mmCIF file of C-alpha atoms and ligand atoms in Angstrom:
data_model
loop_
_atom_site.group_PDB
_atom_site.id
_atom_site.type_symbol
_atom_site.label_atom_id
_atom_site.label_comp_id
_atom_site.label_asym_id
_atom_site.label_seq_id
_atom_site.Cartn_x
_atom_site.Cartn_y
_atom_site.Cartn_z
ATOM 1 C CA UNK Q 1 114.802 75.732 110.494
ATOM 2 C CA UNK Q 2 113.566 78.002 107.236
ATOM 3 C CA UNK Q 3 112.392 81.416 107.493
ATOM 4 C CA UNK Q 4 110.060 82.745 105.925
ATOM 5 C CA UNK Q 5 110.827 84.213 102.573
ATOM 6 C CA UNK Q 6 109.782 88.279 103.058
ATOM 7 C CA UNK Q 7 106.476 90.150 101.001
ATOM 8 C CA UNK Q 8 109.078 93.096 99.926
ATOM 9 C CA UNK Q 9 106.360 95.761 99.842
ATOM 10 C CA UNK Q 10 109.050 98.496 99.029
ATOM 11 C CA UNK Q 11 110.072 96.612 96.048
ATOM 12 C CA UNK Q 12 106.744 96.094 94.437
ATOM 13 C CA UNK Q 13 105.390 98.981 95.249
ATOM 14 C CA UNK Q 14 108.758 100.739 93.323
ATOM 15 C CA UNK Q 15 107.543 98.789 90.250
ATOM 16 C CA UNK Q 16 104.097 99.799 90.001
ATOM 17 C CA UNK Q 17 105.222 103.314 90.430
ATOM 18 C CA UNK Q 18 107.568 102.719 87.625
ATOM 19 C CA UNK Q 19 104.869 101.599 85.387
ATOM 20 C CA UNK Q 20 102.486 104.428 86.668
ATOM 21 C CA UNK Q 21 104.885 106.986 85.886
ATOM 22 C CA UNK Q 22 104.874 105.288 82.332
ATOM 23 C CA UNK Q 23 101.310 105.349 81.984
ATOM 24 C CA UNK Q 24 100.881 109.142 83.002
ATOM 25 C CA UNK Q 25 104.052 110.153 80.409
ATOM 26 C CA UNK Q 26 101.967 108.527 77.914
ATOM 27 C CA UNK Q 27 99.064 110.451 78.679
ATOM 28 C CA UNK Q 28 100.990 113.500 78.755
ATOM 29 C CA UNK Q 29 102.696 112.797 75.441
ATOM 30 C CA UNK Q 30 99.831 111.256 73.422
ATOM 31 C CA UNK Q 31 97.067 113.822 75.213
ATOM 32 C CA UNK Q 32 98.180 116.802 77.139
ATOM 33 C CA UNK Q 33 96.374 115.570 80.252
ATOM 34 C CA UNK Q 34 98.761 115.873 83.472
ATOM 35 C CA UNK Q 35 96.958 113.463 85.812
ATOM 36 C CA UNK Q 36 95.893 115.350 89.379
ATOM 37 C CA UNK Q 37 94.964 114.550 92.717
ATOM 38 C CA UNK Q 38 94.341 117.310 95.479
ATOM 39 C CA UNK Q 39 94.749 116.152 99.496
ATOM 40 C CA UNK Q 40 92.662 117.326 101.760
ATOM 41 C CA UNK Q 41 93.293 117.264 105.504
ATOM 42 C CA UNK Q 42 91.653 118.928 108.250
ATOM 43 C CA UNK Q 43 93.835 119.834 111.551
ATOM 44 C CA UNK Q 44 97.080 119.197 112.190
ATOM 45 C CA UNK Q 45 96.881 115.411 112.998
ATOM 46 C CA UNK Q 46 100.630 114.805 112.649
ATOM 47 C CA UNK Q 47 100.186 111.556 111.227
ATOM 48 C CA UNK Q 48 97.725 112.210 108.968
ATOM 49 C CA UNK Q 49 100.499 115.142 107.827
ATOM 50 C CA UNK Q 50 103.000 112.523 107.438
ATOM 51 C CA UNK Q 51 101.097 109.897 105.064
ATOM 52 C CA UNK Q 52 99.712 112.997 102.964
ATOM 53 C CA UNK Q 53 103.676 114.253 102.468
ATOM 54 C CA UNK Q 54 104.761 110.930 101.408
ATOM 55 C CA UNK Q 55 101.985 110.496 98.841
ATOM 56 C CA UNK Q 56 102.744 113.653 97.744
ATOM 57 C CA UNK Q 57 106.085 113.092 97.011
ATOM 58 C CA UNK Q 58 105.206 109.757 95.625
ATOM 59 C CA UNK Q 59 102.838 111.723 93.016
ATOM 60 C CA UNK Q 60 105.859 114.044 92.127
ATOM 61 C CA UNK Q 61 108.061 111.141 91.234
ATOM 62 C CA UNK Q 62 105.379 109.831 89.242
ATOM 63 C CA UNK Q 63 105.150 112.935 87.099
ATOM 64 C CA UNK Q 64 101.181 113.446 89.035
ATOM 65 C CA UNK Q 65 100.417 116.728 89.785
ATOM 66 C CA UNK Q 66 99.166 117.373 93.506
ATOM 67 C CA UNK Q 67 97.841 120.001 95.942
ATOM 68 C CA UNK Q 68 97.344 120.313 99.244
ATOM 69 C CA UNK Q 69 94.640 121.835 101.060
ATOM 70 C CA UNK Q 70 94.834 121.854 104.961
ATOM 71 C CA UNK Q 71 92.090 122.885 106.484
ATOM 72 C CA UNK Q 72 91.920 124.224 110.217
ATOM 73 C CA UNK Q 73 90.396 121.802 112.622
ATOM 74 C CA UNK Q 74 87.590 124.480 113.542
ATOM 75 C CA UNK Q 75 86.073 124.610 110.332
ATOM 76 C CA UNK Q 76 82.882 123.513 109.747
ATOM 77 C CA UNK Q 77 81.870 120.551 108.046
ATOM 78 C CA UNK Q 78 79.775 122.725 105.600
ATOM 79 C CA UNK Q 79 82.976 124.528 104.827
ATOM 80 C CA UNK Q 80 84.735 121.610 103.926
ATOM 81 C CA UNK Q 81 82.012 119.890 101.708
ATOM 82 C CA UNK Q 82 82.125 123.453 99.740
ATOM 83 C CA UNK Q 83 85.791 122.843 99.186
ATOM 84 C CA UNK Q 84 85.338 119.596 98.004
ATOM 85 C CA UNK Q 85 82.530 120.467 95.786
ATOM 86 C CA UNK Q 86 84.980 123.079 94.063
ATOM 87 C CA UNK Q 87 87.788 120.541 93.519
ATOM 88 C CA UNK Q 88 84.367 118.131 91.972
ATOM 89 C CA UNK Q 89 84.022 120.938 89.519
ATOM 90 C CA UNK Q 90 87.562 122.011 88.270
ATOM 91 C CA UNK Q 91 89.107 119.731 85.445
ATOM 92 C CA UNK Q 92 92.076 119.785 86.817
ATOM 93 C CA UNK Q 93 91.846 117.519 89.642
ATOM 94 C CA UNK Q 94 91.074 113.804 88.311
ATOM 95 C CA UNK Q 95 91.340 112.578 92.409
ATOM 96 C CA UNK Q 96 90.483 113.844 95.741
ATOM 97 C CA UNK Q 97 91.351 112.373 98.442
ATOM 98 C CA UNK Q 98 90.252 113.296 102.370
ATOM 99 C CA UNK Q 99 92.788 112.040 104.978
ATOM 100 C CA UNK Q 100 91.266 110.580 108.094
ATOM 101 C CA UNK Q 101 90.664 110.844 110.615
ATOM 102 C CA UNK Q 102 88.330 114.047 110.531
ATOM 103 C CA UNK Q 103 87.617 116.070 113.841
ATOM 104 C CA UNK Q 104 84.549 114.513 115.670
ATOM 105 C CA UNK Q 105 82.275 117.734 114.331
ATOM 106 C CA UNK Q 106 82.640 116.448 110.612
ATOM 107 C CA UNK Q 107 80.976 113.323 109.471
ATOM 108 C CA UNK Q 108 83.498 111.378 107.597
ATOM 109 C CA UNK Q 109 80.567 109.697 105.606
ATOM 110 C CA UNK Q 110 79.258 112.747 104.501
ATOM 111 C CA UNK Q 111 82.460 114.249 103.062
ATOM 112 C CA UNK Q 112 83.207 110.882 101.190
ATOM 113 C CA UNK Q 113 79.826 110.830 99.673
ATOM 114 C CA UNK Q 114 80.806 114.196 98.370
ATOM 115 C CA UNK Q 115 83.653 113.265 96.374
ATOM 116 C CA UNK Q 116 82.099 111.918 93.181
ATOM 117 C CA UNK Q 117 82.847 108.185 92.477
ATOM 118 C CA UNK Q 118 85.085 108.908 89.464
ATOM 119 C CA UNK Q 119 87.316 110.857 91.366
ATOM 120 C CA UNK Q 120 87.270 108.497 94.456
ATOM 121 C CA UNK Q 121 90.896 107.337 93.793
ATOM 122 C CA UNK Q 122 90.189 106.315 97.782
ATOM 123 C CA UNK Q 123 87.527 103.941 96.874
ATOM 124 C CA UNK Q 124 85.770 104.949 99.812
ATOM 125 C CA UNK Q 125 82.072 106.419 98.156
ATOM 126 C CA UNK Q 126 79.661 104.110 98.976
ATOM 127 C CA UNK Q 127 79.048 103.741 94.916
ATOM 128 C CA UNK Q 128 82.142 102.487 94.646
ATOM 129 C CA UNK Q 129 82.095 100.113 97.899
ATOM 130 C CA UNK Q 130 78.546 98.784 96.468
ATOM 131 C CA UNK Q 131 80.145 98.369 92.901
ATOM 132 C CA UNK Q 132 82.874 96.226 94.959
ATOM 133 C CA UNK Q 133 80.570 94.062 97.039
ATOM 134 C CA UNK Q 134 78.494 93.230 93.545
ATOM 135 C CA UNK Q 135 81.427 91.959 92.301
ATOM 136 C CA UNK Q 136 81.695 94.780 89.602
ATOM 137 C CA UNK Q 137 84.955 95.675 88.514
ATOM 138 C CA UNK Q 138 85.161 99.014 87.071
ATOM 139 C CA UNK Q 139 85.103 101.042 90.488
ATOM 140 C CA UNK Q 140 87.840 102.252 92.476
ATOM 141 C CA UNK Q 141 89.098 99.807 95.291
ATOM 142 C CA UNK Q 142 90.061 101.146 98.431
ATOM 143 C CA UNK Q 143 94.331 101.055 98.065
ATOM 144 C CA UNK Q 144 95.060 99.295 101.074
ATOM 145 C CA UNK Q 145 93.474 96.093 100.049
ATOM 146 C CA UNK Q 146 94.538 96.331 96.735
ATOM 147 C CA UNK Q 147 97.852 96.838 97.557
ATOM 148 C CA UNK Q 148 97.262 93.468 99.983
ATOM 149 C CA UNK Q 149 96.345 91.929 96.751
ATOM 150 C CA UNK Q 150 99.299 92.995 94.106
ATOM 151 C CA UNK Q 151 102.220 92.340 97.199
ATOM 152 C CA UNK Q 152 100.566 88.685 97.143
ATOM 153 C CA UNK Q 153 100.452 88.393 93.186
ATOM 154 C CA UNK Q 154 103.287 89.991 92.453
ATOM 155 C CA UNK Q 155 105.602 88.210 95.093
ATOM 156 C CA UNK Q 156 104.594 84.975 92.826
ATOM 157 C CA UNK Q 157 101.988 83.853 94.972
ATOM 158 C CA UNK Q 158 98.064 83.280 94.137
ATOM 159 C CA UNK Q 159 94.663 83.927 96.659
ATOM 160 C CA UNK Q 160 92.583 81.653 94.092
ATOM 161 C CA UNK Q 161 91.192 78.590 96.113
ATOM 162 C CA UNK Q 162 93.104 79.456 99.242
ATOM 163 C CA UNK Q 163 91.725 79.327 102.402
ATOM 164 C CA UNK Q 164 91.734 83.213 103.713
ATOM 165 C CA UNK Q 165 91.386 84.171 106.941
ATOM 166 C CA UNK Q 166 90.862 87.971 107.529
ATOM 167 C CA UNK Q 167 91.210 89.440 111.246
ATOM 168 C CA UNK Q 168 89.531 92.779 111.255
ATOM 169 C CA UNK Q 169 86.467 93.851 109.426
ATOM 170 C CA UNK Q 170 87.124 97.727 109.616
ATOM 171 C CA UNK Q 171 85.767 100.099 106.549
ATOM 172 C CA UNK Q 172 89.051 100.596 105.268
ATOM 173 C CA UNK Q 173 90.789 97.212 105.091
ATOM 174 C CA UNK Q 174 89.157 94.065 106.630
ATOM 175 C CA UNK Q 175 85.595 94.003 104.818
ATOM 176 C CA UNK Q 176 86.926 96.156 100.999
ATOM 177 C CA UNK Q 177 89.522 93.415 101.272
ATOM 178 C CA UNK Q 178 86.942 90.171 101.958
ATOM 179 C CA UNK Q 179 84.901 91.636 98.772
ATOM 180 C CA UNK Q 180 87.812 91.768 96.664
ATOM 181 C CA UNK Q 181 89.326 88.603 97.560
ATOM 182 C CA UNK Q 182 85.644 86.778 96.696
ATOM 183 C CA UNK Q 183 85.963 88.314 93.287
ATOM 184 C CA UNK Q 184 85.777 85.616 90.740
ATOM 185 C CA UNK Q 185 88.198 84.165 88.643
ATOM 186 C CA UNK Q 186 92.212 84.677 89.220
ATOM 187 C CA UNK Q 187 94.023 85.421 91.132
ATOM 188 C CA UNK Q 188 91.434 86.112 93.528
ATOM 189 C CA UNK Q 189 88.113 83.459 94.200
ATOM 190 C CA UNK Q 190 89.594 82.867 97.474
ATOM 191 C CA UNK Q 191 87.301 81.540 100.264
ATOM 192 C CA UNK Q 192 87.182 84.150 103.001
ATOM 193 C CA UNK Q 193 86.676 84.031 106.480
ATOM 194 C CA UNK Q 194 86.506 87.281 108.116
ATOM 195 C CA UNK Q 195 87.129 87.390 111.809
ATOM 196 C CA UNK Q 196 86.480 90.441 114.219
ATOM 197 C CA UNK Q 197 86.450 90.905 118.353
ATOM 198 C CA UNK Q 198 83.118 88.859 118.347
ATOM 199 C CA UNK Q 199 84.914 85.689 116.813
ATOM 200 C CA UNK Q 200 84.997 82.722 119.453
ATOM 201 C CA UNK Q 201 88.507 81.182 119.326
ATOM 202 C CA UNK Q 202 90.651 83.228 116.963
ATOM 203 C CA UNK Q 203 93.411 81.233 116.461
ATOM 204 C CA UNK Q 204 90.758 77.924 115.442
ATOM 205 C CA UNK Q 205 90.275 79.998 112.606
ATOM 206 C CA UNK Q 206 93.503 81.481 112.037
ATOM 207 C CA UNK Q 207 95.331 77.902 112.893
ATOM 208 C CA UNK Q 208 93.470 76.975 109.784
ATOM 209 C CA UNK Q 209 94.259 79.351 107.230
ATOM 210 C CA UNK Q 210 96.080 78.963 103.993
ATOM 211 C CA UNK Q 211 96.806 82.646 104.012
ATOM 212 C CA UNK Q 212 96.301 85.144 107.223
ATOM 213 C CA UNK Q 213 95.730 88.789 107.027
ATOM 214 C CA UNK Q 214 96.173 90.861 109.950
ATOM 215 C CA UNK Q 215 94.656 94.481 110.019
ATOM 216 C CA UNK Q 216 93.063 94.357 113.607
ATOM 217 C CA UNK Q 217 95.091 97.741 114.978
ATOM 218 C CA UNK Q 218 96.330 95.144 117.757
ATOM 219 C CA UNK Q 219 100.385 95.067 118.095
ATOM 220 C CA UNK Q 220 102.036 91.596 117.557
ATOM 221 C CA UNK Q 221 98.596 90.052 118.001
ATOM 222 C CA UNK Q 222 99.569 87.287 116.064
ATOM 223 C CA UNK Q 223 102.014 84.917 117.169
ATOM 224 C CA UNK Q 224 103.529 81.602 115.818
ATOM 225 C CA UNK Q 225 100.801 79.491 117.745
ATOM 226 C CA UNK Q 226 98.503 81.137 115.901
ATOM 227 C CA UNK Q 227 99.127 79.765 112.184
ATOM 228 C CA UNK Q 228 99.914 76.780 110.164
ATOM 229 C CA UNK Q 229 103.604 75.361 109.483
ATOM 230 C CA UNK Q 230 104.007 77.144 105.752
ATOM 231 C CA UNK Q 231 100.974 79.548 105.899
ATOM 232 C CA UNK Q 232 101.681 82.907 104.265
ATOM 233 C CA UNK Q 233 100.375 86.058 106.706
ATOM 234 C CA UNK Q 234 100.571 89.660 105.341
ATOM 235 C CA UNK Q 235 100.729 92.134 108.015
ATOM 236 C CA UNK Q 236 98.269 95.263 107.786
ATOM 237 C CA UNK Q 237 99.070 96.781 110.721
ATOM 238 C CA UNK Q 238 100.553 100.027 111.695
ATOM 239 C CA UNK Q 239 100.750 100.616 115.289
ATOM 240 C CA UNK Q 240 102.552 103.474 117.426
ATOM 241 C CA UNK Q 241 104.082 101.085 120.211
ATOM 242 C CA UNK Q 242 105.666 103.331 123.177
ATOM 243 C CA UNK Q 243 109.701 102.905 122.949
ATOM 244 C CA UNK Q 244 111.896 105.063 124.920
ATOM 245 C CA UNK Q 245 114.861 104.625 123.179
ATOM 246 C CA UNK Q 246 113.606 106.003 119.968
ATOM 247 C CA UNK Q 247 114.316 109.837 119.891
ATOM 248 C CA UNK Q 248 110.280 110.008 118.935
ATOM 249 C CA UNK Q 249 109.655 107.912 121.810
ATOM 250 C CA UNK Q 250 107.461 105.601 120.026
ATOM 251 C CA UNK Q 251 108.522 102.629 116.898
ATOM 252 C CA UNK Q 252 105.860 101.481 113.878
ATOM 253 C CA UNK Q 253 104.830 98.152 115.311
ATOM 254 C CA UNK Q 254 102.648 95.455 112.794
ATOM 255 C CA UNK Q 255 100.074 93.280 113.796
ATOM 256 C CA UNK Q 256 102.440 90.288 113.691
ATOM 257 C CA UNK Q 257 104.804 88.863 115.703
ATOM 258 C CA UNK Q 258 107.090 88.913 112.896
ATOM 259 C CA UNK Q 259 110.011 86.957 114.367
ATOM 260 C CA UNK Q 260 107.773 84.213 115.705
ATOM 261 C CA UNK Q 261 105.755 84.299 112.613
ATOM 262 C CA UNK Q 262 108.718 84.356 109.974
ATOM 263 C CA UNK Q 263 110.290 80.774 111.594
ATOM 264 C CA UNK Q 264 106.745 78.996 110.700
ATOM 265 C CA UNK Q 265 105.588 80.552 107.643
ATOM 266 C CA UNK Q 266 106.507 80.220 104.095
ATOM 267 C CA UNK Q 267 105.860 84.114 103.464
ATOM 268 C CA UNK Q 268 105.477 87.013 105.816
ATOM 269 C CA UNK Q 269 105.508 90.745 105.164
ATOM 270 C CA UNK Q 270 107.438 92.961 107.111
ATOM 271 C CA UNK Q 271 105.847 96.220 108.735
ATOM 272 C CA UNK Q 272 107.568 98.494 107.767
ATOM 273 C CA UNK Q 273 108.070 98.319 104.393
ATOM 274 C CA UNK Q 274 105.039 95.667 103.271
ATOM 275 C CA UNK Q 275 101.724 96.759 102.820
ATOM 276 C CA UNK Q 276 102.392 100.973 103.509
ATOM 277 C CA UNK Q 277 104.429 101.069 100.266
ATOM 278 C CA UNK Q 278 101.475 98.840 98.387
ATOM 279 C CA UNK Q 279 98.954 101.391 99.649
ATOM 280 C CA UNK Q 280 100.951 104.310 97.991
ATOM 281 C CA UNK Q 281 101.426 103.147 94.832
ATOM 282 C CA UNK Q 282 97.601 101.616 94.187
ATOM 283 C CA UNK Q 283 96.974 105.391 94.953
ATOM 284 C CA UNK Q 284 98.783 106.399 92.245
ATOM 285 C CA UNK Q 285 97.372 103.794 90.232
ATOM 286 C CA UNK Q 286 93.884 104.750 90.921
ATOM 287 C CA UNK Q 287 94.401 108.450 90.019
ATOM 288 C CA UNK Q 288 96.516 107.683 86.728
ATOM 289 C CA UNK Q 289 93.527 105.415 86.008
ATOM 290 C CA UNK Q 290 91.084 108.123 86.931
ATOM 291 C CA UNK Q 291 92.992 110.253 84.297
ATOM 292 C CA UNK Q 292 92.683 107.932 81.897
ATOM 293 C CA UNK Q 293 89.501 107.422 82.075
ATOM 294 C CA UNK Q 294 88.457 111.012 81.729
ATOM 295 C CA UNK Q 295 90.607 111.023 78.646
ATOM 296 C CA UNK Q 296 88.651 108.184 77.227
HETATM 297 P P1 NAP R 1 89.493 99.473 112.407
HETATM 298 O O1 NAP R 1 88.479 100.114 111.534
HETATM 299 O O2 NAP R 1 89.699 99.935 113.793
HETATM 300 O O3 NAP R 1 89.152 97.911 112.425
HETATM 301 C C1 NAP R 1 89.830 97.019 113.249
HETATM 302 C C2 NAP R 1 89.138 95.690 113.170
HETATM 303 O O4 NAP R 1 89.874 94.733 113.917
HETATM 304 C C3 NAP R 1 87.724 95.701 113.749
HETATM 305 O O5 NAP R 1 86.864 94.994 112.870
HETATM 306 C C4 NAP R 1 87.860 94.978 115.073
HETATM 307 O O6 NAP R 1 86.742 94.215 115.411
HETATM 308 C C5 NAP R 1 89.012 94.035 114.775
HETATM 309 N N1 NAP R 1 89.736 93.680 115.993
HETATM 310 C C6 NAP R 1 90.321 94.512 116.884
HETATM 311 N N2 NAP R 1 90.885 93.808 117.880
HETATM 312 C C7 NAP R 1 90.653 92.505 117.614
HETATM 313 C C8 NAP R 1 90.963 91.301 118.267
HETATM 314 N N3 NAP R 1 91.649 91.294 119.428
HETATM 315 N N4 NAP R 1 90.570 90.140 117.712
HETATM 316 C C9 NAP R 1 89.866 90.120 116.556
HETATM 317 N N5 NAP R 1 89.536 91.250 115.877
HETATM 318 C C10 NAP R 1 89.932 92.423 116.406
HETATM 319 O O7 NAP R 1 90.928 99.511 111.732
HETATM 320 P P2 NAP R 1 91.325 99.640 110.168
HETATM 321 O O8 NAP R 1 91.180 101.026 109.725
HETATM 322 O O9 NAP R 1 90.666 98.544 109.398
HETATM 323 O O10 NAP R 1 92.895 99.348 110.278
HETATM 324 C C11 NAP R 1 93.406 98.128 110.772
HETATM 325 C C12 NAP R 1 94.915 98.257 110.927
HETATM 326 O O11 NAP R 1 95.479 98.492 109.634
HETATM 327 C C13 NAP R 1 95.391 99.435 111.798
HETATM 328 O O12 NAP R 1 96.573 99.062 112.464
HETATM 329 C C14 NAP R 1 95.723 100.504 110.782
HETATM 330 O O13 NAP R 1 96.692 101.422 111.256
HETATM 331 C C15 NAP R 1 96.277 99.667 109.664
HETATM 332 N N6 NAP R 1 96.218 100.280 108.343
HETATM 333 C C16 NAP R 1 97.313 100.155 107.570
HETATM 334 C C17 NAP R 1 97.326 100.675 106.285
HETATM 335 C C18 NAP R 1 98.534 100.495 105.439
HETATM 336 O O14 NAP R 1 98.699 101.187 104.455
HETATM 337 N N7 NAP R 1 99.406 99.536 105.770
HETATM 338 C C19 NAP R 1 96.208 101.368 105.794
HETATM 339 C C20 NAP R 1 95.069 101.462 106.602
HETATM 340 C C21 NAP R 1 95.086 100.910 107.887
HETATM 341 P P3 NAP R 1 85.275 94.872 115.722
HETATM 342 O O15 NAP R 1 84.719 95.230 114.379
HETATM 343 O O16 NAP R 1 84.546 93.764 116.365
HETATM 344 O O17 NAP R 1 85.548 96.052 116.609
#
């Protein structure tokens, strides 16, 4: 029987921060500028605490300078849209990024629309999720789903002409990634199908696919029945799955049965260590790009 060969997330996503932390010593060198990016969380959401310390750390090994602004979970949402207008104005800060989940009181929507587009690094203001959908290229895309797309590319592989099946058509993954993957021209012009909890017969769809992505929030969803001898599936999800015997008492669970999965497929990526290291380092992209951009 052959396994799968393994989407090594943690090794792509090392190279691209290689190369970023090239591109912002350049900057540095040839201009002065110190690429920035300021985090923004509001209430103690322990996981939201945990992502924004690893990008921040990411960021420091990059050579990007980064602040952190944690805001109590009582503020109001009037408070935080001042704070983000302040980081809009200062020079400094060439990204700003607001880790969701917000409290209920704040409208998410709102405070993205605040950020201005060029310092989206996110991708998340609807100016740069209409650029995406029109097939424009010089907006920010969300990370996740460009990170989707590099661990593909990069691993050797190609979405162009492929039969794509998307599960999940959330804001931050499922429908940014269908746009992108549309694009035209390589390595992308894929044909996507996107499914979602109103799909009749999932695995008709996913049974068919050339390529599967999973980013429903459903643990070990997909199984083996579920795809094509030689299909490659990249695994989105990140799920807390209850586990006694972990001193936390929960493990990080994908949305695929990886060890069903990796007997049938020709490619699989692991969770962890697949697409959460991709989504870090098209962060860093996005704000060294930012940077440059200011810079001219
Ligand atoms: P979301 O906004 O909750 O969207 C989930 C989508 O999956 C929805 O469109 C939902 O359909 C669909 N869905 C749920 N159960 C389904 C089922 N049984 N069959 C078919 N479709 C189903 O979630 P998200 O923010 O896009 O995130 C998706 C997953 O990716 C989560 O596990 C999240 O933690 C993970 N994630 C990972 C990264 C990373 O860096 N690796 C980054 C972001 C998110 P409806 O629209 O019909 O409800």
């Amino acid at each position: 029987m052959t396994m799968a060969a393994i989407l090594d997330g943690r090794r792509i996503a090392a190279e691209i921060r290689a190369s970023v932390a090239e591109r912002v010593d350049r900057l540095r060198r040839a201009r002065g500028i110190v690429p920035g990016i300021a985090f923004v969380t509001v209430g103690e959401d322990p996981a939201s605490l945990a992502y924004v310390a690893m990008k921040d750390r990411a960021c420091a090994e990059a050579g990007i300078r980064s602040w952190q602004f944690s805001l109590p979970r009582d503020i109001s949402e009037r408070e935080v849209l001042e704070r983000i207008a302040a980081l809009a104005a200062d020079p400094a800060v060439h990204g700003i990024l607001v880790q969701l989940p917000l409290p209920g009181h704040i409208a998410a929507a709102a405070v993205q629309s605040a950020v201005p587009p060029e310092k989206d690094v996110d991708g998340f203001h609807p100016v740069n999720m209409g650029r995406l959908l029109l097939g424009e290229e010089d907006g920010f895309v969300p990370c996740t789903p460009a990170g989707v797309v590099e661990l593909l590319v990069r691993s050797g592989g190609s979405w162009e002409g492929r039969d794509v099946v998307v599960v999940g058509r959330g804001a931050i993954v499922g429908r940014p990634l269908a746009a992108l993957l549309m694009r035209k021209g390589p390595p992308l012009n894929a044909t996507v199908t996107v499914c979602h909890t109103g799909t009749r017969d999932l695995a008709r769809h996913t049974r068919r696919a050339d390529i599967v992505v999973a980013a429903a929030g459903r643990p070990r969803f997909l199984t083996a029945e579920m795809v094509r001898e030689g299909a490659v599936v990249i695994d989105v999800g990140i799920n807390r799955v209850d586990d006694p015997s972990s001193p936390r008492g929960y493990r990080l669970a994908g949305d695929v049965d990886f060890e069903g999965v990796s007997r049938k497929a020709s490619a699989v990526s692991p969770v962890p260590g697949g697409v959460g290291p991709m989504t870090i380092a098209m962060l860093l992209s996005n704000t060294a790009r930012a940077a440059e951009r200011r810079a001219g």
